[in-house]
Structures are given as C-alpha cells and as structure tokens.
Short mmCIF file of C-alpha atoms in Angstrom, two decimals:
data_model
loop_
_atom_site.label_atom_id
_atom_site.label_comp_id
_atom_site.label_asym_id
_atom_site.label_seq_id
_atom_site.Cartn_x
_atom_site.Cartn_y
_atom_site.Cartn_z
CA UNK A 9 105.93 131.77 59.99
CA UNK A 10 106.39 132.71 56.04
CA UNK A 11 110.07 134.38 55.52
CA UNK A 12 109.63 137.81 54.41
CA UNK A 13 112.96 138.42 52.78
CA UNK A 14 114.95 134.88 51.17
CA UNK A 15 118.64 134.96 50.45
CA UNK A 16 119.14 132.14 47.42
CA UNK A 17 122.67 131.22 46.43
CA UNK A 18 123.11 130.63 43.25
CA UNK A 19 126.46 129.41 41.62
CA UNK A 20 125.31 128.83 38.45
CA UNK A 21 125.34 125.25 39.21
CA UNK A 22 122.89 123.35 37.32
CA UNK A 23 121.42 122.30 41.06
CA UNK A 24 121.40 125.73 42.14
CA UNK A 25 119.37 126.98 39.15
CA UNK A 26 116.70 124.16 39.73
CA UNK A 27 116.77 125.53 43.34
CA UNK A 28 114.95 128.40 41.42
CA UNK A 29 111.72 127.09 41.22
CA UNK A 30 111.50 125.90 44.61
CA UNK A 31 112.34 130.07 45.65
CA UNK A 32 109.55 131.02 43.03
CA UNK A 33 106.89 128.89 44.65
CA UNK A 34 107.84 129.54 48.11
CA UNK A 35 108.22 133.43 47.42
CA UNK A 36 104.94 133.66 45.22
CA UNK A 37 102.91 131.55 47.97
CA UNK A 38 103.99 133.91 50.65
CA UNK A 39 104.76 137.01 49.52
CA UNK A 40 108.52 137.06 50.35
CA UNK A 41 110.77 139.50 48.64
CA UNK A 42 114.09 137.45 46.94
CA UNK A 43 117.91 138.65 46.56
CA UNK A 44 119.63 136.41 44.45
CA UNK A 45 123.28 136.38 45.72
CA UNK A 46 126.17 135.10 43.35
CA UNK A 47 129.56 134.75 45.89
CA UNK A 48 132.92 135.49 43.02
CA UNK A 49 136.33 134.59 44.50
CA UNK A 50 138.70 137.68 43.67
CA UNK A 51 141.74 135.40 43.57
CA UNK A 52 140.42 133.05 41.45
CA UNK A 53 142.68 131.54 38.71
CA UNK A 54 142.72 133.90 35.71
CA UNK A 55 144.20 132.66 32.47
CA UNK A 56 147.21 134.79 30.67
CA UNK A 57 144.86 134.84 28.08
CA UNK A 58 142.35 136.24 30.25
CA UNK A 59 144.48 139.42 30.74
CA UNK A 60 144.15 140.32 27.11
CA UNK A 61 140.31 139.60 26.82
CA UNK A 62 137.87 142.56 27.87
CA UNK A 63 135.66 140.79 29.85
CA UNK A 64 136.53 137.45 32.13
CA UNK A 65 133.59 135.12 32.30
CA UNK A 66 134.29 135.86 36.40
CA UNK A 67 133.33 139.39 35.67
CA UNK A 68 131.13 141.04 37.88
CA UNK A 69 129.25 142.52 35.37
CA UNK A 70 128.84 139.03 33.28
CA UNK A 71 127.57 137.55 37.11
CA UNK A 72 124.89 140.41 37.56
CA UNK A 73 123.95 140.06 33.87
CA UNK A 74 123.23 136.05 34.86
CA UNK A 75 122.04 136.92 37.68
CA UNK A 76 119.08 139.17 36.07
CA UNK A 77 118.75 135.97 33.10
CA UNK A 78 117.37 133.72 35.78
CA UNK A 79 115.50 136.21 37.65
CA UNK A 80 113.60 136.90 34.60
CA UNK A 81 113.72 133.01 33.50
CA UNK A 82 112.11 131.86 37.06
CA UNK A 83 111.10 134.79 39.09
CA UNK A 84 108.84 137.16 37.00
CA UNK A 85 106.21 138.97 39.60
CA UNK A 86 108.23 138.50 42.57
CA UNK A 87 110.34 141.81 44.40
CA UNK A 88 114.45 140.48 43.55
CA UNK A 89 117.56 141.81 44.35
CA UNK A 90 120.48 141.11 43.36
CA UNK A 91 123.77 140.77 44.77
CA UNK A 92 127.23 139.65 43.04
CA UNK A 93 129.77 140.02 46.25
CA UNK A 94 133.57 139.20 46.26
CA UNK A 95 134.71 137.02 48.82
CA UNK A 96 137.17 134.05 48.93
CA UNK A 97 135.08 132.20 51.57
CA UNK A 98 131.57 131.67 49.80
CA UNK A 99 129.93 130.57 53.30
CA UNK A 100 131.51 133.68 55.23
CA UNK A 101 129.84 136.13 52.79
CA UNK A 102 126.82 134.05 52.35
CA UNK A 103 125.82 134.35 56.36
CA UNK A 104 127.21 138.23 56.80
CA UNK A 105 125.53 139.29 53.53
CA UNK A 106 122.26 137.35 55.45
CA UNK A 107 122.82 139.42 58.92
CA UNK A 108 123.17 142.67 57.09
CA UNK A 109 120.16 142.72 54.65
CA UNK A 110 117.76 140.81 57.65
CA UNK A 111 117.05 137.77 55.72
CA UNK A 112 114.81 135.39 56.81
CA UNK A 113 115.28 132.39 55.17
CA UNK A 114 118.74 131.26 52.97
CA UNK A 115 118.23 128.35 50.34
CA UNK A 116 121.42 126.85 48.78
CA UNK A 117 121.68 123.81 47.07
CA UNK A 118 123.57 121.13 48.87
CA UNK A 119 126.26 120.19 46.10
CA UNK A 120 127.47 123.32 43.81
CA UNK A 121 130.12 122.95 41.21
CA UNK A 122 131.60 119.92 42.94
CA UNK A 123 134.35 118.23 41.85
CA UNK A 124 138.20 119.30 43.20
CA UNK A 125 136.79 122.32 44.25
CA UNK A 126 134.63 120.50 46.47
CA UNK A 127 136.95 118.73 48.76
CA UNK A 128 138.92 121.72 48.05
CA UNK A 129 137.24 124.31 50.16
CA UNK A 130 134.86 121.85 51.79
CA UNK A 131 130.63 121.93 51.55
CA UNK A 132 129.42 125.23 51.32
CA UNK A 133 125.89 124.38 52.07
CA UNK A 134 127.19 122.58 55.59
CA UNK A 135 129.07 125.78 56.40
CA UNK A 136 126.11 127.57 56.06
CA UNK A 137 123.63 125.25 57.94
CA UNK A 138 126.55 125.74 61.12
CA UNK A 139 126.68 129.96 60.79
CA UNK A 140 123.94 130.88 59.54
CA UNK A 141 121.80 132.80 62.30
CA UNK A 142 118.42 132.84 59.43
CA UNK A 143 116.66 129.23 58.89
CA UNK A 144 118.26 127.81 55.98
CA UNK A 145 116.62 125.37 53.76
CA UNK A 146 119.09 122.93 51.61
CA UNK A 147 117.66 121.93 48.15
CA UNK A 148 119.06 118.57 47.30
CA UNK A 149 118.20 118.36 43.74
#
C-alpha cells in the first residue's frame, strides 16, 4: 500500500539531504504528498556574539528558507509542506508531529550530524523506529 502523506526529516545533514531523492522517487511514483520537517532545539547553545547578530543560523526563518532550497532543489512537481518545529527531543516531535498531520510513512536518515551530539542525545532514527505508530523507512546513505 503506497503512503499517501510522507514525513522526511531533514537535519541538514549531508545524509539527510541525499535522503531527498529517495522521497522524490517514492513520492513521484506514487503520488504521495511530502512535509519536509526540520526539528530546532530552543535551548541550543547560542554564542554572545549571536545576541548581537540579527539573524542566528538556528533561526526559524533561515530553517524554513532551507527548507524551501531543497524542496525546490529535489522535489519540483510534488505537493510539500513544510514544517520547522521547536522541540528539545528531535524523536518526540518527529512521531507527534507524524500522529497529528496522519502521515503515512516517516523517512530519516540513520546517522544525522553525528559526532558528540550523537552519543549525546542518542540515535534519533532508533527512537523513531521504537515510537513511531506510521511505517518508517531508514535511509542509510
């Protein structure tokens, strides 16, 4: 059964752009509306610097802006959404953004910025495999 309505995660991750082109196929092939969902932790670490700048590159407004970039790099001809939501726990907001809009399918890539962050807050991808109630599919590379 095709997924009418897919939920990608995109962190701006090299992987999770490449993810991209698996959505586009699968959405153009079936039909499936897209909502490109960018997860920005409110209490991330903001320079002093930062404070003085107008616009932080963790700016909602800069994430939307990327957001529409790679929709219109990857997904021309396809329905897309999107979402930039503020959340500390990207998994949390990932699933309950997925109950509330009725998505079918989520596709995250299974490694995102990595490093310290990484064994910081644990795999986002395996959180989301666990609590998801859609199908999700993980993109490896």
């Amino acid at each position: 059964m095709a997924a009418k309505h897919i939920l990608a995660c995109i962190d701006f991750s090299p992987q999770s752009t490449r993810a991209l082109r698996e959505v586009g196929e699968y959405a153009r092939a079936n039909g499936s509306k897209v909502t490109l969902i960018h997860i920005m932790d409110p209490q991330a670490f903001i320079p002093p610097q930062a404070v003085l700048e107008p616009k932080s590159p963790d700016d909602k407004e800069t994430n939307e802006a990327e957001l529409a970039k790679l929709r219109d790099e990857h997904l021309s001809g396809i329905e897309v959404d999107l979402a930039v939501v503020e959340d500390h726990a990207p998994a949390r907001a990932i699933c309950e953004y997925a109950e509330k809009h009725d998505i079918d399918l989520i596709i995250v890539g299974s490694h995102g910025r990595g490093g310290m962050e990484r064994w910081l807050i644990g795999s986002v991808a395996e959180r989301v495999v666990r609590h998801a109630r859609a199908n999700v599919y993980v993109v490896r590379r």
